[in-house]
Amino acid sequence: MENVDVNAPISIFHSDYFSAEFMKSMRDLASLSAVLKDLSTEKMYDSPMEIIRFLNIIQLLNTASLGIGDPIDHEDTLYYRYRHTYENDSEPPTLQYIQRVLHILERNNWVVKQTRQIKLMDRGKRMMDGLIRMGNDALAYYLQDDIGRSLFQARRDAEISAAYDDKGISGGNKIASMIYNVEQAVEQLENRQLEFLADRNALPQLEKINQLMLGLEEKMTERLAQFQTIEESLVMSDLMHRGTAAITKGTTLSLSVLTKYVRFVTMQLTPMEEAISPEKVRNFILAMYNPPLHSNIPTAHDIFSFMEQNQYEEETFDGMWMPVKFAAPIGHQDINDAIHYLATYEPKREGDIIDREEPEYREVEMVGDSIEEMFEQAAWQMTKAQIDTTKIESYLDDHGESEIEELIVRASSNKWHDAVLSMLAVSALTSSKKIDRSPKAETANFEKEWEWINDDDKRYTIYKLFSDD
Amino acid sequence: MTTNDIPYISSLAMIDHLKGYLTTEEELAFMQLLFSSSASIKGANYGLRRKELEKLLGIKNDDNALQSFIDRVNGALNRYFKIIYDERRDRVVVMMRITAKNAKSTLSSEALAILLYMFYQQEVLGHEFTLVHQILVDFGHESLNANRRMKSNIDQLKKVGAVEDYEASSEEAYQLTTIGVHLFSESFLRRTVEFAQETKLNKEEVMKFFNRYNLHVEEDKE
């Protein structure tokens, strides 16, 4: 990386993927998931109790390592301390379970079991801290009502950003996230103004929202001001515009709802007593969708069941309205038509079908060279390319037939190397059936440099075979 | 097609009553309307288009005549059927009343909760549409497969024609149809709100809350 800014925060996204530190940090996360995976059973998602038990154990280990609690020497200590500390857990984990958890933690290098003490490794400490923080954050988030949530998250983002970014460690896109959350909250607030106005109980909530907004505005301008000094102004200026816009809108909106609300209440002080609270209706509808087990919230079907009891007049009768749905009757004529259609179905076509003449195929016998001959010819051509047979051939063309010795000497010369070449040519011509030989009793002697090994070999007449080329 | 094909009607003494209200053409138009509201093949296209109905009735662009026809049929049969005119989709549909017991087998309770939510948003708060994202956020996105579950429930609602896609929005959104608006009975709404408030309520107040006041008065008059 060139031009490293001193202020650039430490971030995994901009670090060297092959550095040892980077690898270690990624492996930390892998070990986190390994622990969670080893722990999770089929039902983990549906049994939050299992998770809190695990966190309880971690918390015990953590406090012991911080020196708040006494050190833990082995599993039994942990087991009894758990029962003692978390008295509200009606089903504390068994010793086996604790052993299993410790085993998993040990395998992933979160703890070391020594003879006299169970000690936390650095990795374990950081991971445990992270997990517990995550859990607490989530709890704080869910404790807010749904408008408060976005705002809460926004404030938390601001805090995290202050905790991290200022220390030179990237907290992620916290500023952007903060602004996004504020925007969401403002939008929610805008959409649900009507409910707040109609609802008598909304005053404390509105106050809270307004408080949050005011606090947030301060925090946010403070955060954004910090970023002004850094050279990232191009990216930041966009965010800053969005942020200030969202905050301004939110604050004015919450203030205006508040004043409207006050006026509304003073105006209709009495009749509101009887009226329906939209907020309650809304929350009830949301709860109806998937009411938790053992709750007293009825589903839509439960309400129907309730109506079946007919406590109000004609309730049973007034169940629901549905669009009419009669099955259309099918007459016998329709069935006949359908069968006729299927039986006589012909695909649609355009225009008349033109009869095309069928091509006639005849068996044709090839008259001429057999394949074998063709191959031989080709082989001959190749042979010819290597062996010069022209002299022999032209001699035979001129003289018709001749004795072999005469042919060899006359066609070229009486030198022995010419004789070798000529013999090669004769044998090539013979093998490709261009010439043949017939035995001859008397032969003439020609003057030559060489002798036959077997003198009988020369008693042949060579003649040309009929050839069609 | 004869009235025998519709067992509900022939068994109702009300049909005699109806004769006094309707002319022969109107009676035929009503029967046609019942029949055309049926064909499930048409998907969400229940009922007749206004033009088609007007042709059957022998009127043209006559709001009063159409309204009078609807009012008279509804007046006579409001215990069993109601005719509604969906201006947005240009359809006249017949809806049938179902007892509380049978209502349970029509739509899942989750689908009903979603419909109720849209109904609340669009009828009480006056929103034009409901974003899918918002339903997901509000109805427990924490559960497993939340999105798939929600979609299949909305599909049920689409199948009976209670909601339709809202095209004008850049995000995925739904809008109630007239069927959706009329689906919940007054007793059901009253019970629901009573549960929400944890107190007994006057039916009229509930109707006022859901902006159904006019409707209620009209039915009372009959």
XYZ file of C-alpha atoms in Angstrom:
691
model
C 0.000 0.000 0.000
C 1.471 3.281 -0.965
C 0.860 6.538 0.734
C -0.234 5.056 4.005
C -2.202 7.592 5.916
C -1.150 7.777 9.525
C -4.775 8.214 10.438
C -6.062 5.294 8.417
C -7.662 2.944 10.922
C -6.626 -0.662 11.256
C -9.052 -2.689 9.238
C -9.137 -6.288 8.095
C -10.403 -5.140 4.738
C -7.266 -3.227 3.943
C -4.688 -5.487 5.440
C -2.281 -7.849 3.781
C -4.042 -11.183 3.416
C -0.833 -13.120 3.835
C 0.457 -11.496 6.967
C 0.629 -13.698 10.047
C -1.498 -11.249 12.044
C -4.255 -11.340 9.512
C -4.271 -15.113 9.415
C -4.413 -15.300 13.174
C -7.314 -12.907 13.401
C -9.278 -14.860 10.828
C -8.502 -18.073 12.620
C -9.882 -16.525 15.795
C -13.204 -16.071 14.095
C -13.086 -19.602 12.777
C -12.528 -20.881 16.285
C -15.551 -18.911 17.429
C -17.707 -20.602 14.898
C -16.165 -23.954 15.715
C -17.111 -23.573 19.358
C -20.635 -22.524 18.522
C -20.996 -25.332 16.039
C -19.752 -27.968 18.440
C -22.156 -26.707 21.031
C -25.194 -26.443 18.854
C -27.560 -29.299 18.788
C -30.568 -29.677 16.524
C -32.794 -27.691 18.803
C -30.371 -24.914 19.613
C -32.212 -22.292 17.629
C -35.438 -22.969 19.460
C -33.954 -23.255 22.920
C -32.411 -19.992 23.995
C -31.983 -21.495 27.441
C -29.177 -23.697 26.196
C -27.310 -20.677 24.963
C -27.634 -18.687 28.120
C -26.318 -21.690 30.053
C -23.266 -21.713 27.878
C -22.824 -17.986 28.359
C -23.241 -18.430 32.107
C -20.371 -20.886 32.149
C -18.251 -18.541 30.083
C -19.079 -15.692 32.389
C -17.899 -17.716 35.399
C -14.624 -18.504 33.689
C -14.268 -14.903 32.670
C -14.832 -13.404 36.094
C -12.476 -15.921 37.626
C -9.785 -14.946 35.166
C -10.303 -11.274 35.908
C -9.686 -11.955 39.570
C -13.221 -10.983 40.551
C -14.069 -14.511 41.511
C -11.894 -17.168 43.045
C -9.889 -19.217 40.586
C -11.514 -22.383 39.261
C -9.434 -25.486 39.784
C -11.487 -28.034 37.900
C -14.888 -28.975 36.494
C -16.405 -29.751 39.847
C -15.670 -26.267 41.114
C -17.294 -24.856 38.032
C -20.293 -27.140 38.496
C -20.910 -26.097 42.091
C -20.183 -22.483 41.457
C -22.743 -22.498 38.662
C -25.429 -23.880 40.963
C -24.505 -21.349 43.580
C -24.295 -18.321 41.302
C -27.260 -18.878 39.029
C -29.889 -19.876 41.474
C -32.629 -18.773 39.115
C -31.726 -21.484 36.620
C -34.091 -24.275 37.510
C -32.198 -26.809 35.432
C -28.515 -26.125 35.926
C -26.258 -28.022 33.552
C -24.997 -31.407 34.609
C -21.393 -32.083 35.356
C -21.147 -33.953 32.073
C -22.398 -30.956 30.183
C -19.864 -28.691 31.830
C -17.131 -31.184 31.046
C -18.261 -31.235 27.443
C -18.250 -27.453 27.203
C -14.811 -27.279 28.730
C -13.591 -29.946 26.383
C -14.817 -27.962 23.405
C -13.272 -24.773 24.743
C -10.010 -26.534 25.315
C -9.982 -28.030 21.857
C -10.371 -24.583 20.366
C -7.672 -23.098 22.570
C -9.905 -20.916 24.622
C -8.893 -22.441 27.935
C -6.120 -24.655 29.252
C -6.729 -27.198 31.933
C -3.831 -27.307 34.322
C -3.605 -29.549 37.294
C -4.516 -26.877 39.796
C -6.438 -24.417 37.727
C -8.469 -23.829 34.594
C -6.893 -20.894 32.858
C -8.219 -18.702 30.124
C -6.109 -18.249 27.025
C -5.942 -14.826 25.443
C -8.046 -15.932 22.555
C -10.701 -17.299 24.898
C -10.799 -14.069 26.839
C -11.326 -11.955 23.776
C -13.916 -14.283 22.293
C -15.839 -14.510 25.541
C -15.797 -10.769 25.925
C -17.084 -10.422 22.417
C -19.863 -12.953 22.889
C -21.065 -11.480 26.133
C -20.972 -7.993 24.700
C -22.951 -9.173 21.695
C -25.589 -10.746 23.914
C -25.935 -7.665 26.057
C -26.148 -5.431 23.026
C -28.907 -7.567 21.582
C -30.822 -7.507 24.849
C -30.552 -3.727 25.067
C -31.767 -3.542 21.470
C -34.801 -5.717 22.020
C -35.763 -3.904 25.194
C -36.566 -0.855 23.080
C -39.905 -0.547 21.354
C -39.834 -0.688 17.592
C -39.255 2.991 16.946
C -36.796 3.232 19.762
C -34.796 0.375 18.245
C -33.484 2.204 15.239
C -32.613 5.177 17.351
C -30.985 3.016 19.953
C -28.924 1.355 17.274
C -27.948 4.724 15.919
C -26.759 5.887 19.312
C -24.908 2.654 19.857
C -23.221 3.105 16.499
C -22.107 6.533 17.555
C -20.657 5.119 20.772
C -18.913 2.269 19.019
C -17.551 4.632 16.458
C -16.167 6.791 19.246
C -14.714 3.756 20.993
C -13.021 2.369 17.934
C -12.388 4.914 15.244
C -10.750 7.349 17.615
C -8.352 4.672 18.715
C -7.233 3.998 15.224
C -9.199 0.794 14.803
C -11.928 0.615 12.275
C -15.337 0.076 13.799
C -16.799 -0.621 10.380
C -19.020 1.817 8.567
C -20.433 3.034 11.811
C -21.177 6.549 10.726
C -23.077 5.332 7.686
C -24.921 2.782 9.780
C -25.790 5.429 12.328
C -27.211 7.708 9.705
C -29.115 4.866 8.142
C -30.684 3.973 11.462
C -31.708 7.528 12.108
C -33.306 7.694 8.690
C -35.214 4.502 9.404
C -36.434 5.779 12.716
C -37.556 9.065 11.217
C -39.415 7.227 8.500
C -41.151 5.030 11.045
C -42.054 8.036 13.066
C -43.492 9.742 10.032
C -45.543 6.702 9.029
C -46.989 6.197 12.431
C -47.691 9.779 13.404
C -51.397 9.069 13.243
C -51.184 6.291 15.766
C -49.213 8.415 18.147
C -51.642 11.214 17.819
C -54.616 9.025 18.549
C -53.009 7.116 21.337
C -53.152 8.506 24.777
C -50.311 6.387 26.016
C -47.854 7.613 23.474
C -46.706 10.642 25.393
C -43.884 8.999 27.349
C -42.730 7.296 24.203
C -42.723 10.511 22.228
C -40.746 12.198 24.931
C -38.248 9.412 24.838
C -37.905 9.617 21.090
C -37.404 13.323 21.262
C -34.776 12.917 23.932
C -32.995 10.343 21.851
C -33.098 12.588 18.841
C -31.654 15.518 20.691
C -28.903 13.436 22.203
C -28.162 11.866 18.901
C -27.918 15.151 17.092
C -25.233 16.260 19.463
C -23.316 13.007 19.187
C -23.567 12.885 15.469
C -22.389 16.398 14.785
C -19.511 15.708 17.111
C -18.583 12.534 15.244
C -18.960 14.102 11.860
C -16.893 17.078 12.859
C -14.044 14.719 13.654
C -14.143 13.266 10.225
C -13.963 16.642 8.635
C -10.339 16.845 9.564
C -9.475 13.578 7.858
C -8.748 13.589 4.186
C -11.693 11.359 3.347
C -13.870 14.357 2.776
C -15.256 13.156 -0.544
C -16.958 10.101 0.899
C -17.709 11.849 4.114
C -19.336 14.953 2.740
C -22.080 12.842 1.208
C -22.679 11.100 4.498
C -22.597 14.357 6.346
C -25.290 15.819 4.200
C -27.444 12.780 4.647
C -26.783 12.687 8.360
C -27.568 16.254 9.114
C -30.641 16.093 6.912
C -31.944 13.021 8.722
C -31.268 14.494 12.127
C -32.882 17.804 11.299
C -35.921 16.124 9.861
C -36.190 13.765 12.798
C -35.920 16.455 15.404
C -38.432 18.747 13.787
C -40.771 15.828 13.190
C -40.626 14.565 16.729
C -41.113 18.061 18.057
C -44.039 18.710 15.779
C -45.676 15.407 16.710
C -45.170 16.282 20.315
C -46.785 19.704 20.064
C -49.583 18.362 17.882
C -50.152 15.660 20.388
C -50.373 18.072 23.286
C -52.887 20.148 21.415
C -54.859 17.081 20.426
C -55.074 15.883 23.994
C -56.186 19.158 25.440
C -58.761 19.438 22.686
C -60.365 16.059 23.167
C -59.766 15.353 26.763
C -62.967 13.517 27.497
C -63.999 11.412 24.489
C -60.590 9.807 24.208
C -61.314 7.737 27.259
C -63.498 5.321 25.324
C -61.662 5.291 22.037
C -59.574 2.577 20.509
C -55.827 2.772 20.658
C -54.320 2.112 17.234
C -51.002 1.258 18.827
C -52.590 -1.525 20.801
C -54.467 -2.794 17.772
C -51.294 -2.800 15.764
C -49.302 -4.626 18.379
C -52.067 -7.130 18.776
C -52.156 -7.838 15.054
C -48.405 -8.328 15.033
C -48.612 -10.697 17.970
C -51.410 -12.659 16.284
C -49.173 -13.770 13.470
C -46.974 -15.999 15.503
C -47.943 -15.838 19.160
C -45.384 -17.396 21.490
C -46.396 -20.663 23.093
C -48.186 -20.362 26.433
C -49.136 -16.770 25.704
C -52.701 -15.582 26.001
C -52.752 -14.029 22.550
C -55.276 -15.659 20.224
C -54.532 -16.354 16.574
C -57.065 -15.443 13.896
C -58.423 -18.984 14.068
C -58.725 -18.750 17.833
C -60.849 -15.686 17.369
C -63.108 -17.640 15.061
C -63.356 -20.374 17.655
C -64.236 -17.773 20.170
C -66.938 -16.411 17.906
C -68.381 -19.885 17.545
C -69.553 -19.665 21.118
C -71.994 -17.020 19.965
C -71.759 -14.789 22.999
C -72.686 -11.748 21.013
C -75.815 -12.062 18.975
C -75.284 -13.699 15.602
C -71.554 -13.937 15.966
C -71.387 -17.505 14.771
C -73.280 -16.488 11.749
C -70.994 -13.556 10.975
C -67.761 -15.404 10.417
C -66.094 -13.989 7.366
C -66.820 -12.945 3.829
C -65.242 -14.824 0.978
C -65.530 -14.479 -2.753
C -68.003 -17.042 -4.016
C -66.513 -20.173 -5.421
C -68.829 -22.621 -7.075
C -67.383 -25.289 -9.246
C -68.784 -24.719 -12.689
C -71.024 -27.666 -13.613
C -69.977 -29.727 -16.623
C -72.886 -30.826 -18.814
C -72.979 -34.067 -20.803
C -72.767 -32.114 -24.037
C -69.493 -30.557 -22.851
C -68.099 -33.988 -22.110
C -69.180 -35.278 -25.516
C -67.614 -32.293 -27.211
C -64.410 -32.774 -25.300
C -64.194 -36.442 -26.263
C -64.964 -35.612 -29.860
C -62.278 -32.979 -29.833
C -59.695 -35.320 -28.424
C -60.683 -38.147 -30.762
C -60.588 -36.056 -33.901
C -57.842 -33.690 -32.983
C -55.777 -32.523 -35.885
C -52.932 -30.117 -35.562
C -53.456 -26.794 -37.220
C -51.578 -26.153 -40.439
C -51.130 -23.309 -42.793
C -52.301 -23.813 -46.377
C -52.431 -27.103 -48.253
C -49.823 -29.723 -47.844
C -47.750 -29.868 -51.039
C -46.739 -33.379 -52.052
C -43.063 -33.531 -52.467
C -41.600 -36.236 -54.671
C -39.891 -38.859 -52.705
C -36.311 -39.074 -53.787
C -35.648 -42.487 -55.332
C -32.676 -44.365 -54.121
C -31.069 -46.958 -56.361
C -28.388 -49.383 -55.595
C -25.395 -48.488 -57.673
C -22.647 -51.028 -58.267
C -19.266 -49.569 -58.771
C -17.557 -51.038 -61.793
C -13.854 -50.611 -61.798
C -10.940 -50.919 -59.451
C -11.565 -52.735 -56.306
C -10.514 -51.094 -53.150
C -7.562 -53.436 -53.021
C -6.351 -52.229 -56.408
C -6.776 -48.646 -55.424
C -4.620 -49.170 -52.408
C -2.034 -50.963 -54.435
C -1.870 -48.106 -56.873
C -1.393 -45.663 -54.111
C 1.299 -47.855 -52.625
C 2.912 -48.054 -56.030
C 2.956 -44.324 -56.421
C 4.686 -44.057 -53.089
C 7.185 -46.704 -53.993
C 7.847 -44.934 -57.244
C 8.556 -41.750 -55.406
C 11.352 -43.512 -53.574
C 12.688 -45.868 -56.223
C 13.529 -44.638 -59.678
C 11.932 -47.122 -62.063
C 11.732 -44.889 -65.105
C 14.826 -46.305 -66.801
C 13.628 -49.895 -66.538
C 10.143 -48.973 -67.614
C 11.252 -46.966 -70.637
C 13.651 -49.728 -71.677
C 10.850 -52.270 -71.507
C 8.532 -49.874 -73.338
C 11.073 -49.744 -76.147
C 12.045 -53.414 -76.274
C 8.987 -55.230 -75.054
C 10.833 -57.974 -73.209
C 14.386 -58.737 -72.401
C 16.609 -60.983 -70.351
C 17.111 -59.800 -66.863
C 20.842 -59.284 -67.211
C 20.386 -57.510 -70.499
C 17.748 -55.310 -68.923
C 19.949 -54.377 -65.997
C 23.016 -53.593 -68.062
C 21.359 -51.955 -71.030
C 18.854 -49.907 -69.102
C 21.531 -48.135 -67.124
C 25.172 -49.239 -67.187
C 27.421 -52.162 -66.340
C 28.549 -50.559 -63.058
C 27.599 -52.503 -60.002
C 25.858 -49.656 -58.146
C 23.610 -49.128 -61.178
C 22.885 -52.827 -61.061
C 21.758 -52.538 -57.427
C 19.474 -49.616 -58.296
C 18.119 -51.501 -61.295
C 17.467 -54.646 -59.257
C 15.569 -52.537 -56.719
C 13.508 -51.041 -59.516
C 12.818 -54.480 -61.014
C 11.707 -55.894 -57.687
C 9.508 -52.842 -57.047
C 7.944 -53.209 -60.495
C 7.423 -56.901 -59.943
C 5.825 -56.487 -56.580
C 3.429 -53.905 -57.935
C 2.645 -56.210 -60.819
C 3.941 -53.978 -63.559
C 6.289 -56.575 -64.921
C 6.620 -60.286 -64.669
C 9.228 -62.859 -65.538
C 9.366 -66.192 -67.202
C 12.215 -68.677 -66.996
C 14.601 -68.855 -69.957
C 17.152 -71.608 -70.659
C 19.800 -69.811 -72.713
C 21.139 -66.430 -71.703
C 23.671 -64.152 -73.222
C 26.602 -62.810 -71.263
C 27.050 -59.114 -70.937
C 30.141 -57.317 -69.900
C 29.709 -56.032 -66.388
C 31.550 -55.269 -63.171
C 29.612 -57.738 -61.093
C 28.675 -61.393 -60.898
C 25.514 -63.220 -59.879
C 25.946 -65.182 -56.670
C 23.743 -67.838 -58.110
C 24.185 -67.926 -61.833
C 20.731 -69.460 -62.362
C 19.169 -66.215 -61.161
C 19.801 -64.626 -64.513
C 17.807 -67.177 -66.502
C 14.664 -65.084 -66.708
C 12.974 -62.951 -69.269
C 11.344 -59.796 -68.017
C 8.304 -58.560 -69.842
C 5.891 -55.842 -69.258
C 2.393 -56.684 -68.029
C -0.593 -55.052 -69.567
C -1.342 -51.934 -67.611
C -4.361 -49.681 -67.954
C -2.758 -46.430 -67.126
C -77.917 -23.326 -16.232
C -80.706 -23.601 -13.678
C -80.945 -22.490 -10.098
C -80.487 -26.115 -9.098
C -76.814 -25.728 -9.803
C -76.572 -23.326 -6.929
C -77.885 -25.209 -3.948
C -77.460 -22.259 -1.644
C -79.925 -20.081 -3.432
C -82.741 -22.578 -3.884
C -82.780 -23.332 -0.226
C -83.049 -19.766 0.779
C -86.488 -18.430 1.343
C -84.906 -15.101 0.610
C -84.948 -15.763 -3.079
C -88.699 -15.257 -3.089
C -88.109 -12.040 -1.364
C -85.652 -11.076 -4.059
C -88.220 -11.441 -6.823
C -90.085 -8.536 -5.425
C -86.990 -6.379 -5.584
C -85.603 -7.271 -8.965
C -86.779 -7.308 -12.518
C -86.268 -10.451 -14.582
C -83.154 -9.013 -16.251
C -81.749 -8.086 -12.908
C -82.411 -11.518 -11.548
C -80.635 -13.055 -14.501
C -77.779 -10.603 -14.088
C -77.435 -11.570 -10.462
C -77.367 -15.249 -11.340
C -74.769 -14.558 -13.975
C -72.785 -12.654 -11.411
C -72.906 -15.550 -8.967
C -71.779 -17.924 -11.640
C -68.986 -15.758 -12.937
C -67.692 -15.116 -9.472
C -67.059 -18.798 -9.247
C -64.608 -19.774 -11.892
C -61.448 -20.354 -9.962
C -59.632 -20.829 -13.254
C -59.662 -17.116 -13.732
C -57.374 -16.673 -10.785
C -58.016 -13.389 -9.105
C -60.462 -12.272 -11.742
C -63.595 -12.996 -9.838
C -66.849 -11.559 -11.016
C -67.892 -9.494 -13.978
C -66.574 -6.290 -15.389
C -68.833 -3.359 -14.888
C -69.513 -3.087 -18.618
C -70.566 -6.700 -18.876
C -72.900 -6.333 -15.956
C -74.370 -3.174 -17.381
C -75.046 -4.963 -20.624
C -76.924 -7.671 -18.772
C -78.894 -5.077 -16.899
C -79.578 -3.087 -20.025
C -78.058 0.136 -18.719
C -75.099 2.226 -19.743
C -72.892 4.359 -17.509
C -75.778 4.812 -15.145
C -74.274 4.978 -11.689
C -77.626 5.280 -10.016
C -79.110 2.266 -11.739
C -76.087 0.140 -10.990
C -75.978 1.263 -7.393
C -79.678 0.647 -7.044
C -79.279 -2.890 -8.325
C -76.424 -3.561 -5.924
C -78.305 -2.003 -3.035
C -81.439 -3.986 -3.686
C -79.708 -7.334 -3.937
C -77.602 -6.564 -0.900
C -80.695 -5.387 0.935
C -82.499 -8.625 0.309
C -79.610 -11.020 0.736
C -77.237 -9.255 3.072
C -77.389 -12.127 5.486
C -75.846 -14.488 2.947
C -74.359 -12.605 0.046
C -73.128 -9.192 -0.820
C -72.307 -7.659 -4.120
C -69.324 -5.376 -4.114
C -68.022 -3.170 -6.859
C -64.258 -2.933 -7.088
C -63.745 0.335 -8.863
C -60.006 0.013 -9.110
C -60.075 -3.310 -10.838
C -63.389 -2.668 -12.536
C -65.046 -5.806 -11.234
C -68.319 -6.609 -9.605
C -67.972 -9.561 -7.282
C -70.326 -11.541 -5.126
C -69.058 -12.445 -1.715
C -70.539 -15.078 0.493
C -70.836 -15.140 4.213
C -69.158 -18.016 5.988
C -69.817 -19.133 9.531
C -67.115 -18.718 12.086
C -66.569 -22.451 12.162
C -66.047 -22.786 8.430
C -63.995 -19.625 8.227
C -61.137 -21.437 9.926
C -60.657 -23.716 6.961
C -60.444 -20.938 4.384
C -57.198 -19.146 5.126
C -54.405 -19.870 7.550
C -54.329 -17.819 10.713
C -51.014 -16.349 9.641
C -52.437 -15.224 6.311
C -55.352 -13.662 8.156
C -52.990 -11.818 10.472
C -51.080 -10.430 7.498
C -54.289 -9.397 5.800
C -55.478 -7.785 8.997
C -52.244 -5.860 9.192
C -52.577 -4.571 5.652
C -56.224 -3.812 6.340
C -55.229 -1.783 9.369
C -52.523 0.077 7.494
C -54.564 0.838 4.432
C -58.032 1.318 5.876
C -57.261 2.922 9.220
C -54.010 4.725 8.548
C -54.843 5.398 4.927
C -51.642 4.050 3.433
C -51.887 3.290 -0.226
C -49.950 0.041 -0.044
C -47.960 -2.158 2.305
C -44.320 -2.972 1.693
C -43.298 -6.599 1.831
C -40.181 -5.563 3.678
C -42.236 -3.887 6.344
C -44.384 -6.963 6.883
C -41.258 -9.013 7.255
C -39.717 -6.637 9.751
C -42.883 -6.303 11.789
C -43.858 -9.956 11.760
C -40.896 -11.501 13.460
C -38.038 -11.760 11.030
C -36.286 -13.626 13.808
C -37.943 -16.937 13.067
C -36.403 -19.454 10.708
C -37.452 -19.245 7.061
C -39.467 -16.162 7.905
C -39.443 -14.869 4.373
C -40.625 -18.084 2.788
C -43.384 -18.505 5.314
C -44.605 -15.002 4.779
C -44.576 -15.359 1.005
C -46.618 -18.536 1.054
C -49.186 -16.862 3.269
C -49.410 -13.871 0.988
C -49.871 -16.271 -1.912
C -52.970 -17.611 -0.197
C -54.316 -14.095 -0.005
C -53.545 -13.485 -3.645
C -55.341 -16.658 -4.629
C -58.614 -15.530 -3.130
C -58.074 -12.126 -4.682
C -57.779 -10.247 -1.390
C -54.499 -8.529 -2.246
C -52.669 -7.686 -5.420
C -49.213 -6.523 -6.347
C -48.764 -2.811 -6.126
C -47.014 -1.946 -9.345
C -46.306 1.732 -8.853
C -43.852 1.156 -6.030
C -40.166 0.575 -6.624
C -40.127 -1.971 -3.827
C -42.220 -5.112 -3.607
C -45.548 -4.061 -2.181
C -49.162 -5.149 -1.919
C -52.447 -3.401 -2.062
C -55.790 -4.600 -0.738
C -58.447 -5.298 -3.306
C -62.077 -4.669 -2.640
C -62.376 -8.317 -1.725
C -59.662 -7.833 0.858
C -61.395 -4.787 2.258
C -64.672 -6.654 2.685
C -63.311 -9.960 3.824
C -63.413 -9.409 7.559
C -66.814 -9.516 9.165
C -67.816 -6.927 11.670
C -67.956 -9.438 14.463
C -64.453 -10.551 13.728
C -63.091 -7.034 13.759
C -64.922 -6.284 16.946
C -63.541 -9.336 18.659
C -60.047 -8.569 17.453
C -60.086 -5.020 18.709
C -61.623 -6.092 21.966
C -58.811 -8.509 22.511
C -56.327 -5.813 21.666
C -57.879 -3.323 24.050
C -58.723 -5.905 26.667
C -62.098 -4.346 27.092
C -65.617 -4.727 25.739
C -66.448 -2.408 22.918
C -69.417 -1.141 21.072
C -69.568 -2.495 17.537
C -70.120 0.947 16.102
C -66.964 2.257 17.616
C -65.015 -0.543 16.037
C -66.576 0.205 12.685
C -65.711 3.836 13.090
C -62.154 2.884 13.839
C -61.887 0.862 10.652
C -63.561 3.583 8.622
C -66.481 1.313 7.943
C -68.962 3.636 9.478
C -70.899 4.416 6.335
C -71.150 0.818 5.437
C -72.558 -0.010 8.800
C -75.208 2.664 8.726
C -76.280 1.548 5.308
C -76.778 -2.010 6.395
C -78.687 -0.871 9.437
C -81.121 1.022 7.311
C -82.201 -1.997 5.370
